[in-house]
Structures are given as C-alpha cells and as structure tokens.
XYZ file of N, CA, C and O in Angstrom:
880
model
N 0.989 -1.489 -0.121
C 0.076 -0.433 0.040
C 0.493 1.361 0.159
O -0.071 2.545 -0.403
N 2.007 1.245 0.820
C 2.794 2.071 0.147
C 3.399 2.658 -1.369
O 3.267 2.119 -1.972
N 3.492 4.344 -1.029
C 4.136 4.664 -2.669
C 4.574 5.153 -2.601
O 4.996 5.524 -1.473
N 4.858 6.345 -4.213
C 6.155 7.567 -3.362
C 5.809 8.283 -2.687
O 6.847 8.617 -2.046
N 4.592 8.904 -3.204
C 4.668 9.868 -1.534
C 4.710 9.477 -0.480
O 5.503 10.952 0.331
N 4.357 8.951 0.542
C 4.868 8.224 1.576
C 6.314 8.640 2.206
O 6.587 8.640 2.690
N 6.687 7.100 0.966
C 8.482 7.738 0.402
C 9.213 9.298 1.082
O 9.943 8.924 1.622
N 8.728 9.974 0.059
C 9.224 10.961 -0.467
C 8.723 11.756 1.503
O 9.415 12.503 1.736
N 7.845 11.941 1.202
C 7.348 12.045 2.883
C 8.264 11.963 4.264
O 8.569 12.898 4.488
N 8.708 11.049 3.812
C 9.698 10.754 5.104
C 11.396 11.685 4.862
O 11.864 11.995 5.709
N 11.395 11.850 3.521
C 12.512 12.313 2.833
C 12.516 13.803 3.649
O 13.353 14.125 3.923
N 11.174 14.468 2.917
C 10.805 15.751 3.971
C 11.019 16.110 4.835
O 10.984 17.502 4.951
N 10.856 15.163 5.542
C 10.095 15.348 6.599
C 11.043 15.093 7.994
O 10.880 15.704 9.208
N 11.649 14.334 7.326
C 13.024 13.287 9.014
C 13.918 14.050 9.226
O 14.634 14.145 10.840
N 14.001 15.637 9.159
C 14.998 16.376 9.216
C 16.315 15.740 9.524
O 17.573 16.269 9.991
N 16.668 14.961 8.572
C 18.568 14.842 7.949
C 18.704 15.270 7.293
O 18.769 16.055 6.742
N 20.491 15.302 7.417
C 21.343 15.549 6.302
C 21.205 15.340 5.292
O 21.069 14.222 5.557
N 21.662 15.069 4.030
C 22.002 14.895 3.450
C 23.321 13.443 3.216
O 22.152 12.269 2.331
N 23.511 12.724 3.115
C 24.977 12.039 3.925
C 23.036 10.813 4.232
O 23.364 9.925 4.092
N 23.059 10.783 5.108
C 21.636 10.291 5.908
C 20.941 10.242 4.888
O 19.945 8.998 5.130
N 20.416 11.212 3.863
C 19.093 10.896 3.223
C 19.275 9.792 1.863
O 18.336 9.228 2.158
N 20.523 10.485 1.507
C 21.288 9.349 0.833
C 20.964 7.861 1.417
O 20.398 6.869 0.669
N 21.595 7.626 2.763
C 21.213 6.261 2.956
C 19.915 5.940 3.059
O 19.817 4.062 3.614
N 19.229 6.561 3.636
C 17.974 6.252 3.693
C 17.126 5.744 2.835
O 16.509 4.730 2.424
N 17.803 6.256 1.182
C 16.772 6.356 -0.019
C 17.427 4.506 -0.309
O 17.096 3.469 -0.420
N 18.535 4.218 0.579
C 19.005 2.865 -0.124
C 18.916 1.957 0.480
O 18.298 0.742 0.314
N 18.274 2.375 1.983
C 17.165 1.882 2.442
C 16.092 0.946 1.832
O 15.672 0.522 1.653
N 15.617 2.055 1.889
C 14.331 2.307 0.442
C 14.142 1.039 -0.587
O 13.758 0.015 -0.313
N 15.914 0.992 -0.547
C 16.342 -0.161 -2.279
C 16.234 -0.968 -2.023
O 15.701 -2.291 -2.845
N 16.710 -1.584 -0.258
C 16.724 -2.764 -0.001
C 15.642 -3.405 -0.047
O 14.986 -4.618 -0.480
N 14.984 -2.571 0.647
C 12.907 -3.378 0.980
C 12.551 -3.704 -0.124
O 11.871 -4.833 0.003
N 12.660 -2.711 -1.486
C 11.844 -2.782 -2.216
C 12.224 -4.188 -3.138
O 11.469 -4.844 -3.703
N 13.742 -4.422 -3.530
C 14.349 -5.756 -3.637
C 13.865 -6.642 -2.832
O 13.531 -8.057 -3.673
N 14.029 -6.550 -1.642
C 13.241 -8.040 -0.729
C 11.812 -8.577 -1.353
O 11.165 -9.240 -1.799
N 11.254 -7.063 -1.300
C 9.567 -6.791 -1.836
C 9.469 -7.379 -3.004
O 8.138 -8.636 -3.270
N 9.651 -7.295 -3.275
C 9.867 -7.510 -5.770
C 10.310 -9.055 -5.334
O 9.335 -9.744 -5.844
N 11.266 -9.834 -5.090
C 11.577 -10.915 -4.858
C 10.329 -11.893 -4.369
O 9.677 -12.807 -4.519
N 9.743 -10.964 -3.402
C 9.301 -12.178 -2.799
C 7.415 -11.919 -2.862
O 6.374 -11.700 -2.268
N 7.016 -11.359 -3.866
C 5.605 -10.750 -4.184
C 4.940 -9.936 -3.707
O 3.489 -10.258 -3.335
N 4.984 -9.411 -2.788
C 5.132 -8.083 -1.909
C 4.668 -7.229 -2.474
O 3.244 -6.866 -2.540
N 4.613 -6.688 -3.832
C 4.777 -5.745 -4.256
C 5.111 -6.370 -5.920
O 5.735 -6.441 -5.555
N 5.006 -4.970 -6.314
C 5.497 -5.041 -7.988
C 6.280 -3.659 -9.213
O 5.982 -4.093 -10.050
N 6.380 -2.631 -8.024
C 6.515 -1.569 -8.551
C 7.676 -1.528 -7.444
O 7.295 -0.698 -6.973
N 9.035 -0.909 -7.738
C 9.590 -0.344 -7.118
C 9.841 1.013 -6.855
O 10.360 1.770 -8.200
N 8.984 2.060 -5.766
C 9.488 3.349 -5.846
C 10.145 4.133 -5.154
O 9.970 5.251 -5.619
N 11.174 3.097 -4.729
C 12.508 4.167 -4.069
C 13.236 4.860 -5.369
O 14.075 5.140 -4.863
N 12.972 3.798 -6.510
C 14.145 4.560 -7.584
C 13.632 5.924 -7.259
O 14.878 6.953 -8.511
N 12.286 6.142 -7.249
C 11.775 8.185 -7.823
C 11.785 8.769 -6.985
O 11.534 9.883 -6.828
N 12.487 8.506 -5.195
C 12.882 9.326 -4.115
C 13.345 10.101 -4.852
O 14.114 9.765 -5.086
N 13.208 11.474 -4.614
C 14.214 12.285 -4.535
C 15.047 12.625 -3.509
O 14.305 13.547 -2.504
N 16.359 12.991 -3.506
C 17.199 13.654 -2.303
C 18.204 14.503 -3.083
O 18.360 15.279 -1.317
N 17.418 14.371 -4.129
C 18.598 15.364 -4.524
C 18.858 16.983 -4.348
O 19.703 18.343 -3.801
N 17.171 16.605 -3.577
C 16.753 18.453 -3.813
C 17.065 19.343 -2.009
O 16.882 20.330 -1.841
N 17.610 18.125 -1.510
C 17.947 18.507 0.057
C 19.956 18.655 0.001
O 20.256 18.585 1.154
N 20.145 18.600 -0.915
C 21.958 18.638 -1.182
C 22.720 19.567 -0.486
O 23.879 19.258 0.574
N 21.804 20.492 -0.386
C 22.808 21.597 0.228
C 22.095 22.677 1.414
O 22.765 23.427 1.797
N 21.515 22.025 1.987
C 20.500 22.305 2.809
C 21.147 20.970 4.350
O 21.507 20.112 4.006
N 21.904 21.593 4.937
C 21.731 21.107 6.207
C 21.322 21.652 7.692
O 21.454 22.290 8.225
N 19.736 21.160 7.993
C 19.647 21.265 8.728
C 19.982 20.962 10.505
O 19.772 21.378 11.315
N 20.638 20.264 10.697
C 22.204 19.896 12.169
C 22.711 21.349 11.802
O 23.554 21.132 12.812
N 23.301 22.320 10.964
C 24.091 23.038 11.142
C 24.381 23.699 12.704
O 25.316 23.895 13.093
N 22.579 24.244 12.915
C 23.174 24.756 14.294
C 23.560 23.985 14.979
O 23.918 24.327 16.581
N 23.509 22.920 15.209
C 24.073 22.205 16.447
C 25.536 22.150 16.325
O 25.907 21.165 16.974
N 26.135 22.029 14.868
C 27.610 22.410 15.826
C 28.669 23.489 15.329
O 29.521 24.084 14.614
N 27.449 24.862 16.503
C 28.947 25.888 16.911
C 29.411 25.340 18.065
O 29.390 24.101 18.477
N 30.582 25.438 17.895
C 31.501 25.553 19.303
C 31.159 26.279 20.187
O 30.471 27.144 20.198
N 31.503 25.927 21.540
C 31.759 26.634 22.732
C 32.627 28.032 22.675
O 33.065 28.263 22.348
N 31.061 28.923 23.372
C 32.286 29.957 23.390
C 32.972 29.643 24.626
O 32.696 29.205 25.324
N 33.855 31.255 24.583
C 35.207 31.529 25.971
C 34.221 31.114 27.283
O 34.931 30.413 27.885
N 33.160 31.797 26.834
C 32.700 32.338 28.621
C 31.720 30.599 28.669
O 31.713 30.309 30.358
N 31.506 30.064 28.060
C 30.983 28.913 28.082
C 32.095 27.518 29.082
O 32.173 27.101 29.595
N 32.602 28.058 27.805
C 34.484 26.773 28.289
C 34.952 27.369 29.623
O 34.749 26.171 30.617
N 34.797 28.348 30.565
C 35.135 29.352 31.204
C 34.282 27.957 32.644
O 33.790 28.372 34.231
N 32.602 28.838 31.717
C 31.442 27.891 32.936
C 31.813 26.673 33.222
O 31.547 25.711 34.359
N 32.400 25.813 32.139
C 32.255 24.209 32.462
C 33.529 24.421 34.087
O 33.865 23.517 34.508
N 34.742 25.303 33.533
C 35.725 24.888 34.139
C 35.767 25.143 35.644
O 36.450 24.502 36.418
N 34.548 26.039 35.911
C 34.117 26.062 37.635
C 33.144 25.632 37.671
O 33.139 25.156 39.232
N 32.946 24.009 37.107
C 32.100 23.031 37.489
C 33.529 22.272 37.405
O 32.578 20.643 36.936
N 34.598 21.609 37.416
C 35.727 20.478 36.636
C 35.282 20.258 37.699
O 35.798 18.997 37.809
N 34.805 20.102 39.211
C 34.749 18.982 40.123
C 34.256 17.556 40.207
O 34.477 16.930 40.697
N 32.835 18.234 39.218
C 31.765 17.605 38.601
C 32.863 16.531 37.298
O 32.431 16.438 36.252
N 32.620 15.037 37.698
C 33.452 14.015 36.936
C 32.902 13.866 35.573
O 33.524 14.032 34.208
N 31.298 14.516 35.150
C 30.729 14.084 33.996
C 31.134 15.837 33.885
O 30.808 16.086 31.915
N 31.389 16.639 34.156
C 31.405 17.342 33.000
C 32.928 17.857 32.598
O 33.358 18.609 32.003
N 33.769 16.703 34.230
C 35.360 16.916 33.189
C 34.765 16.173 31.852
O 36.078 16.043 31.044
N 34.511 15.241 31.309
C 34.168 14.670 30.023
C 34.081 15.524 29.164
O 34.373 15.557 28.414
N 33.357 16.173 29.352
C 33.475 17.744 28.020
C 34.983 18.945 28.244
O 35.114 18.587 26.971
N 35.080 18.969 29.215
C 35.901 19.529 28.689
C 36.956 18.753 28.380
O 38.173 19.291 27.217
N 37.381 17.828 28.744
C 37.840 16.499 27.679
C 38.267 16.470 26.593
O 38.885 16.748 25.356
N 37.197 16.791 26.439
C 35.995 16.516 24.861
C 36.617 17.853 24.008
O 37.447 18.003 22.578
N 36.406 18.680 24.518
C 37.037 19.827 24.085
C 38.331 20.674 23.889
O 38.737 21.101 22.667
N 38.798 20.241 24.611
C 41.009 19.720 24.259
C 41.614 18.815 23.546
O 42.865 18.769 23.281
N 40.151 17.539 23.396
C 40.793 16.750 22.671
C 40.575 16.681 21.176
O 41.375 15.806 20.117
N 39.136 17.084 21.298
C 38.364 17.052 19.275
C 38.245 16.120 18.632
O 38.067 15.323 17.957
N 38.576 14.673 19.941
C 38.267 13.171 19.314
C 36.425 13.031 19.081
O 35.897 13.703 19.617
N 36.305 12.733 18.355
C 34.362 12.673 17.747
C 33.924 11.441 19.570
O 34.652 10.703 19.884
N 33.181 11.528 19.282
C 32.530 11.532 20.285
C 32.573 9.345 20.492
O 32.575 8.945 21.458
N 32.446 8.847 19.882
C 31.953 7.495 19.528
C 33.516 6.817 19.850
O 34.027 5.899 20.758
N 35.079 7.956 19.445
C 36.208 7.654 19.558
C 36.198 7.456 20.884
O 37.088 6.331 21.639
N 36.304 8.113 22.252
C 36.623 8.682 22.974
C 35.450 7.813 24.059
O 35.979 6.863 25.226
N 34.160 7.371 23.959
C 33.339 6.862 24.658
C 33.804 5.030 24.315
O 33.885 4.246 25.096
N 34.227 4.609 23.708
C 35.311 3.510 22.930
C 36.447 3.581 23.289
O 37.482 2.074 23.501
N 36.612 4.168 24.387
C 38.921 4.207 24.227
C 39.150 3.115 25.584
O 38.042 3.447 26.244
N 39.458 2.338 25.569
C 39.915 1.605 26.535
C 41.017 1.959 26.951
O 42.517 2.522 26.598
N 41.282 1.757 28.977
C 42.535 1.988 29.295
C 43.911 1.500 28.361
O 44.884 2.241 29.231
N 44.085 0.180 27.604
C 45.256 -0.342 27.749
C 45.632 0.751 26.813
O 47.283 0.673 26.150
N 45.392 1.512 25.893
C 45.849 2.837 24.352
C 45.393 4.478 25.180
O 45.939 5.082 24.750
N 45.913 4.061 26.872
C 45.750 5.080 27.056
C 47.539 5.654 27.664
O 47.249 4.644 29.038
N 47.876 6.100 27.854
C 49.197 6.559 28.415
C 49.256 7.948 29.280
O 49.912 8.748 28.865
N 49.663 7.759 30.275
C 48.928 9.078 31.210
C 50.876 9.470 31.135
O 51.057 10.321 31.078
N 51.603 8.162 31.562
C 53.147 8.833 32.289
C 53.746 9.777 30.709
O 53.902 10.955 30.823
N 53.091 9.215 29.036
C 53.741 10.037 28.476
C 52.892 10.846 27.476
O 52.730 11.704 27.426
N 51.436 11.145 27.983
C 50.556 11.856 27.623
C 50.014 11.888 27.342
O 49.819 12.848 25.585
N 49.198 10.650 26.276
C 49.049 10.406 25.029
C 48.158 9.427 24.841
O 48.349 8.608 25.914
N 46.808 9.608 24.415
C 46.941 7.903 23.668
C 45.871 7.896 22.196
O 46.270 8.344 21.427
N 46.081 6.876 21.903
C 46.365 5.596 20.486
C 44.574 6.071 20.823
O 43.361 5.275 20.920
N 43.811 6.426 19.160
C 42.508 6.058 19.237
C 43.158 4.895 17.797
O 43.367 5.320 16.761
N 42.313 3.361 18.115
C 42.639 2.606 17.515
C 41.032 2.045 16.974
O 41.527 0.961 15.726
N 40.319 2.910 16.991
C 38.307 2.356 16.209
C 38.422 3.794 15.822
O 38.031 3.962 16.472
N 38.131 3.996 14.721
C 37.430 5.108 14.664
C 36.755 5.395 12.537
O 36.327 4.158 12.357
N 36.006 6.422 12.862
C 34.851 6.473 11.815
C 35.518 6.353 10.324
O 34.944 5.593 9.445
N 36.940 6.754 10.174
C 37.584 7.116 9.361
C 39.180 6.314 9.303
O 39.791 5.672 10.514
N 39.408 5.662 8.573
C 41.019 5.211 8.626
C 42.078 6.191 8.814
O 42.313 5.787 9.440
N 41.315 7.366 8.401
C 42.457 8.673 8.708
C 42.531 8.748 10.195
O 43.276 9.051 11.082
N 41.455 7.782 10.362
C 41.127 8.673 12.245
C 41.821 7.542 13.606
O 41.648 7.831 13.905
N 42.544 6.407 12.626
C 43.225 6.219 14.049
C 44.875 6.815 13.675
O 45.899 7.650 13.305
N 45.070 7.797 14.652
C 46.031 8.092 15.511
C 46.683 8.108 16.502
O 45.550 7.303 17.691
N 47.526 9.545 17.067
C 48.128 9.219 18.791
C 47.223 10.477 19.168
O 47.603 11.829 18.007
N 46.667 10.926 20.175
C 46.092 12.271 20.262
C 46.586 12.548 22.101
O 46.603 11.713 22.867
N 47.398 13.642 21.988
C 47.788 14.008 22.933
C 47.219 14.899 24.530
O 46.142 14.904 23.646
N 47.444 14.431 25.270
C 46.276 14.960 26.354
C 46.818 15.965 27.001
O 47.881 16.108 27.645
N 46.533 17.693 27.159
C 47.064 18.293 27.364
C 47.086 18.696 29.186
O 46.769 17.744 30.166
N 47.806 19.224 29.980
C 48.819 19.021 30.955
C 47.520 19.739 31.706
O 47.217 18.725 33.099
N 46.775 20.392 31.710
C 45.887 20.588 32.759
C 44.850 19.799 33.267
O 43.718 19.705 33.646
N 44.920 18.837 31.549
C 43.535 17.995 31.336
C 43.562 16.728 32.074
O 43.461 15.474 32.832
N 45.052 16.144 32.442
C 45.548 15.004 33.104
C 44.814 14.793 34.515
O 44.825 12.897 34.611
N 44.836 15.430 35.164
C 44.289 14.610 36.328
C 42.865 14.026 36.134
O 42.253 13.659 36.842
N 42.231 14.932 35.083
C 40.710 14.404 34.619
C 41.171 12.648 34.569
O 40.284 12.386 34.559
N 42.040 12.575 33.332
C 41.743 11.099 32.604
C 42.321 10.147 34.198
O 41.620 9.171 34.223
N 43.418 10.922 34.465
C 43.664 9.579 35.742
C 42.887 9.793 36.394
O 42.733 8.692 37.256
N 41.322 10.595 36.993
C 40.468 10.441 37.578
C 39.562 9.277 36.824
O 39.672 8.038 37.808
N 39.409 9.385 36.172
C 38.427 8.097 35.289
C 39.496 7.198 34.933
O 38.533 5.758 35.353
N 40.407 7.171 34.899
C 41.265 5.931 35.209
C 41.122 4.663 36.006
O 41.074 3.257 35.953
N 41.277 5.913 36.957
C 41.328 4.999 38.353
C 40.267 5.075 38.844
O 39.887 3.884 39.948
N 38.633 4.888 38.507
C 38.100 5.928 39.259
C 36.986 3.712 39.335
O 36.408 3.416 39.739
N 37.457 3.433 38.348
C 37.001 1.863 37.926
C 37.461 0.706 37.329
O 38.061 -0.206 36.088
N 38.350 0.337 38.562
C 39.906 -0.989 38.589
C 39.207 -1.987 37.569
O 40.441 -2.050 36.636
N 37.817 -2.958 37.854
C 37.746 -3.761 37.286
C 37.197 -3.848 35.544
O 36.656 -4.350 34.918
N 36.920 -2.230 35.236
C 35.856 -2.033 34.135
C 37.213 -1.494 32.636
O 38.470 -0.598 32.814
N 37.577 -1.922 31.123
C 38.694 -1.411 30.478
C 38.555 -0.897 29.686
O 39.393 -0.118 29.279
N 36.866 0.727 30.112
C 37.122 1.187 29.157
C 37.513 2.221 29.910
O 37.221 2.566 31.398
N 38.040 4.032 28.933
C 38.544 4.725 30.213
C 36.941 5.307 30.873
O 37.114 5.728 32.031
N 36.708 5.507 30.037
C 34.792 5.914 30.802
C 34.055 5.058 30.984
O 34.207 3.557 30.076
N 33.092 5.442 31.954
C 32.366 4.062 32.904
C 30.856 4.764 33.108
O 30.874 6.539 33.803
N 29.621 3.774 33.163
C 28.256 4.490 33.999
C 29.365 3.974 35.288
O 30.148 3.357 35.842
N 28.162 4.378 36.322
C 28.032 4.230 37.584
C 28.398 3.011 38.043
O 29.106 2.743 38.972
N 27.437 1.553 37.155
C 28.099 1.217 37.713
C 29.607 -0.071 36.517
O 29.124 -1.445 36.956
N 29.963 0.493 35.999
C 30.964 0.144 35.786
C 31.012 -0.416 33.947
O 31.731 -1.059 34.034
N 29.810 -0.413 33.691
C 29.854 -0.245 31.703
C 30.117 0.165 31.017
O 30.446 2.227 31.520
N 30.174 0.185 29.669
C 30.620 0.228 29.148
C 29.856 1.637 27.891
O 28.780 1.384 28.621
N 30.082 2.951 28.275
C 28.978 3.571 27.737
C 27.831 3.709 26.467
O 29.279 3.411 25.876
N 27.416 3.226 26.469
C 26.736 3.462 24.736
C 26.554 5.179 24.541
O 25.951 5.516 25.590
N 26.703 4.953 23.379
C 25.831 7.170 23.020
C 24.690 7.233 23.203
O 25.043 8.006 24.124
N 23.997 6.329 23.032
C 22.608 6.792 23.816
C 22.481 7.397 25.267
O 22.057 7.934 25.598
N 22.700 6.173 25.841
C 22.991 6.788 26.717
C 23.556 7.610 27.200
O 22.994 8.323 28.388
N 24.706 7.739 27.238
C 25.624 9.016 27.381
C 24.699 10.312 26.514
O 24.925 11.072 28.051
N 24.358 10.692 26.030
C 23.787 11.416 25.412
C 22.374 11.934 26.012
O 22.032 12.750 26.718
N 21.802 11.259 26.136
C 20.206 10.612 27.033
C 20.832 11.082 28.269
O 19.775 12.204 28.825
N 21.482 10.626 29.078
C 21.199 10.446 30.349
C 22.467 11.062 31.416
O 22.269 11.955 32.690
N 23.689 11.729 30.312
C 24.260 12.574 30.556
C 24.830 13.833 30.303
O 24.479 14.925 30.960
N 25.388 13.782 29.692
C 24.940 14.633 28.142
C 24.638 16.566 28.455
O 24.392 16.868 28.335
N 23.260 15.192 27.391
C 21.569 16.402 27.531
C 21.520 16.745 28.811
O 21.405 18.521 29.087
N 21.559 16.324 30.213
C 20.823 17.372 30.982
C 21.763 17.942 31.979
O 21.655 18.923 32.392
N 23.260 17.533 31.666
C 24.406 18.511 31.736
C 24.374 20.135 30.824
O 24.430 20.537 32.257
N 24.390 20.227 29.594
C 24.251 21.421 29.233
C 23.237 21.681 29.301
O 22.956 23.704 29.101
N 21.932 20.780 29.530
C 20.837 22.139 29.651
C 20.529 22.287 31.319
O 20.015 23.355 30.771
N 21.417 21.891 32.060
C 20.943 22.923 33.171
C 22.303 24.365 32.406
O 21.787 25.258 33.876
N 23.465 23.935 32.391
C 23.949 25.207 31.405
C 23.114 25.814 31.341
O 23.962 27.622 30.851
N 21.690 25.839 30.465
C 21.226 26.516 29.323
C 22.370 26.818 28.207
O 21.702 27.812 27.779
N 23.065 25.589 27.951
C 24.027 25.640 26.659
C 23.609 24.648 25.656
O 23.205 23.674 26.400
N 22.643 25.507 24.625
C 22.261 24.344 23.177
C 23.675 23.287 22.437
O 23.559 24.078 21.280
N 23.950 22.742 23.197
C 25.460 22.195 21.760
C 25.309 20.592 21.805
O 24.241 20.277 22.615
N 25.674 20.110 20.770
C 25.877 17.996 20.764
C 26.888 17.930 21.632
O 28.804 19.000 21.378
N 27.544 16.800 21.850
C 29.437 16.836 21.485
C 30.177 16.514 20.537
O 31.001 16.659 20.717
N 29.276 16.998 19.389
C 30.739 17.418 18.285
C 30.994 18.540 18.119
O 31.413 18.746 17.423
N 29.581 19.209 19.230
C 30.233 20.388 18.452
C 31.695 20.760 19.902
O 32.807 21.526 19.420
N 31.790 19.804 20.577
C 33.321 20.108 21.305
C 34.772 19.775 20.325
O 35.689 20.385 20.677
N 34.564 18.758 18.698
C 35.233 19.051 18.500
C 35.842 19.992 17.438
O 36.820 20.368 17.109
N 34.695 20.765 17.347
C 34.588 21.934 16.693
C 35.575 22.643 17.469
O 36.210 23.931 16.689
N 34.456 22.874 18.700
C 35.618 24.075 19.026
C 36.918 23.975 19.815
O 38.089 24.732 19.854
N 37.655 22.420 19.614
C 38.854 21.914 19.568
C 39.914 22.745 18.756
O 41.172 23.322 18.562
N 38.930 22.214 17.582
C 39.828 22.656 16.199
C 40.095 24.762 16.688
O 41.150 24.788 16.033
N 39.046 25.175 16.676
C 38.764 26.314 16.575
C 40.352 27.104 17.589
O 40.683 27.850 17.060
N 40.381 26.529 18.454
C 41.130 26.856 20.369
C 42.635 26.411 19.725
O 43.035 27.212 19.815
N 42.697 25.418 18.663
C 43.947 25.138 18.152
C 44.141 26.444 17.260
O 45.498 26.187 17.277
N 43.249 26.063 16.374
C 43.813 27.909 15.088
C 43.965 28.851 15.762
O 44.895 29.559 15.600
N 43.223 29.654 16.975
C 43.512 30.380 18.000
C 45.163 30.030 17.732
O 45.792 31.492 18.429
N 45.334 29.577 19.054
C 46.793 28.998 19.635
C 48.075 29.022 18.515
O 48.579 29.249 19.045
N 47.581 29.199 17.140
C 48.143 29.363 16.291
C 49.014 27.806 15.609
O 50.092 27.453 14.852
N 48.624 27.227 16.155
C 48.624 25.268 15.554
C 48.537 25.858 14.619
O 47.795 26.289 13.366
N 50.017 24.525 13.650
C 49.819 24.820 12.153
C 49.157 24.190 11.787
O 48.098 23.180 12.226
N 47.669 23.955 10.311
C 46.542 23.407 10.065
C 47.302 21.582 10.067
O 46.432 21.218 10.178
N 48.383 21.902 9.888
C 48.720 20.046 9.542
C 48.298 19.637 10.240
O 47.781 17.735 10.761
N 49.368 19.769 11.179
C 49.065 19.706 12.511
C 48.081 18.878 13.479
O 47.414 18.058 13.894
N 46.979 19.927 13.459
C 45.736 20.380 13.746
C 44.711 19.221 12.584
O 44.267 17.911 14.029
N 45.106 18.686 12.133
C 44.517 17.501 11.195
C 45.429 16.725 11.471
O 44.295 15.155 11.579
N 46.812 16.054 12.345
C 46.912 14.543 12.820
C 46.169 15.057 14.218
O 45.982 13.752 14.438
N 45.983 15.594 14.994
C 45.512 15.233 15.914
C 44.143 15.348 16.254
O 43.500 13.735 16.331
N 43.319 15.837 15.213
C 41.877 15.368 15.026
C 41.189 14.133 13.726
O 40.443 13.737 13.478
N 42.591 13.472 13.338
C 42.144 12.910 12.572
C 41.952 13.108 11.288
O 40.156 12.476 10.387
N 41.783 13.995 10.762
C 41.430 14.928 9.683
C 42.281 14.926 8.529
O 41.803 15.838 7.471
N 42.981 13.580 8.144
C 43.829 13.474 7.561
C 43.571 13.408 5.699
O 44.069 13.958 4.951
N 42.579 13.021 5.577
C 41.296 12.725 4.577
C 41.597 13.887 4.072
O 42.032 14.079 2.277
N 41.779 14.635 4.879
C 41.999 16.982 3.958
C 43.185 16.930 3.237
O 43.072 18.141 3.424
N 43.920 16.405 3.981
C 45.130 17.148 3.876
C 45.521 16.996 2.303
O 45.025 16.419 1.290
N 46.360 18.095 1.829
C 47.153 18.293 0.512
C 47.941 17.267 0.561
O 48.603 16.380 1.734
N 48.683 17.314 -0.467
C 49.713 15.610 -0.878
C 51.068 16.222 -0.132
O 51.566 15.699 0.398
N 51.145 18.013 -0.371
C 52.044 18.263 0.579
C 52.165 18.494 2.116
O 53.319 17.233 2.608
N 51.030 18.200 2.715
C 51.200 18.096 4.431
C 51.424 17.049 3.979
O 51.973 16.838 5.232
N 50.846 16.206 3.369
C 50.744 14.948 3.536
C 52.119 13.768 3.578
O 52.815 13.065 4.341
C-alpha cells in the first residue's frame, strides 16, 4: 500500500542531512528489492524518491557551533564534577564522541600524555592524541575510578557507555542545566577552533583530530 508520496514524505520531514537521506534511499531500495523477490509488491517506488533537492541543506548546522569562551570558563568552574570533566576533555582532545566512549585503558598512556585511537569512523582517524597538561588529572581520575572496567569512561556501575545512554542520561541534562544548546560534536569544532587560534599549524590540527583525508599532498 506504500506509494512514492509516502516515501518522499519521510525524506522531506525527517530533518536529517544529505548523507543520511542518501542512506535512507538505499534502505528503501533494499526493502523494495526484498519485496519484489517475494511478490509483496510489483513496483519499486524507491527509484523515484528525490533526495538531491536537499543536497545543500544542513538542518543540523546549528548543532555544530563551537562553545563560546565564556561557556568553556563555566565548564571549568564545574570541573570537580566528573561528568563535566568529560565535556572539558572532549573540548581539548577533539575526538569524535564514539572514539572517546570506545577508548580502552590499555590505549591510554598517562605518563607519556597521549592516547591511541585504534577504532575510528575513518581510516585517517587512527592516530595518537595528546593529553593537555591541565586535563591530565581528569584522565587519571577516570582511569583509576573503576579498576575492573577496561574502558576509560564508564557508567556508574562500571559498564561501557553506549552513545544513546551517554547522550540522553549525561550530556543532555548537563548542558541543559547550563542553558547551553550543544551536541558532543560541537566539542570537536571547539577544539579545532582553539588550536587554530593558538597558532597551531593546520597540518598538525588535522593530524590531532584525524582529518588527514583533507590534507594536501604536500601536507601528507
């Protein structure tokens, strides 16, 4: 009973960015391939779904703004709270939230002040990330807080953080409490901006945050 208008309505109203819309169209295609094979329907409407008209729109753009200096200062005022520490750590290491939630203690080198990202969204994301001096105590606190957990960050009962759990139960309430509308991805933008303002070379910034895919041949 599903028609083209129904599929297009999903695309037009889901408020996702263009790469996600393309994935949705691929999913529609896979569903129809299965349906055609099994005589559920006799026409593939997914072929006619238009995602290109959304190509230059980014509904999540407002969610990717950096933290203002005054907001970072407020976070430092709350540094004794271990969950605000996580936000500060992310602001100063530039990691994708998934990379940091999946970081295991065996890849954290406190004495040498760096950690290895060994699982990343991209091949270029495999890298060494420096630990800033003033953040080192926070890393140590988390490292030592739950000896039986293999991950640096963990839930109250020592379990691995899943993104949805972290975002819904920790991140969102903390930033809402401060009256700040930011997503974890904003910490990455903030880090890049702060490194740039501090005069760090673009090549070094890309290496720290795992953006080497955007490097020129000379930079590589």
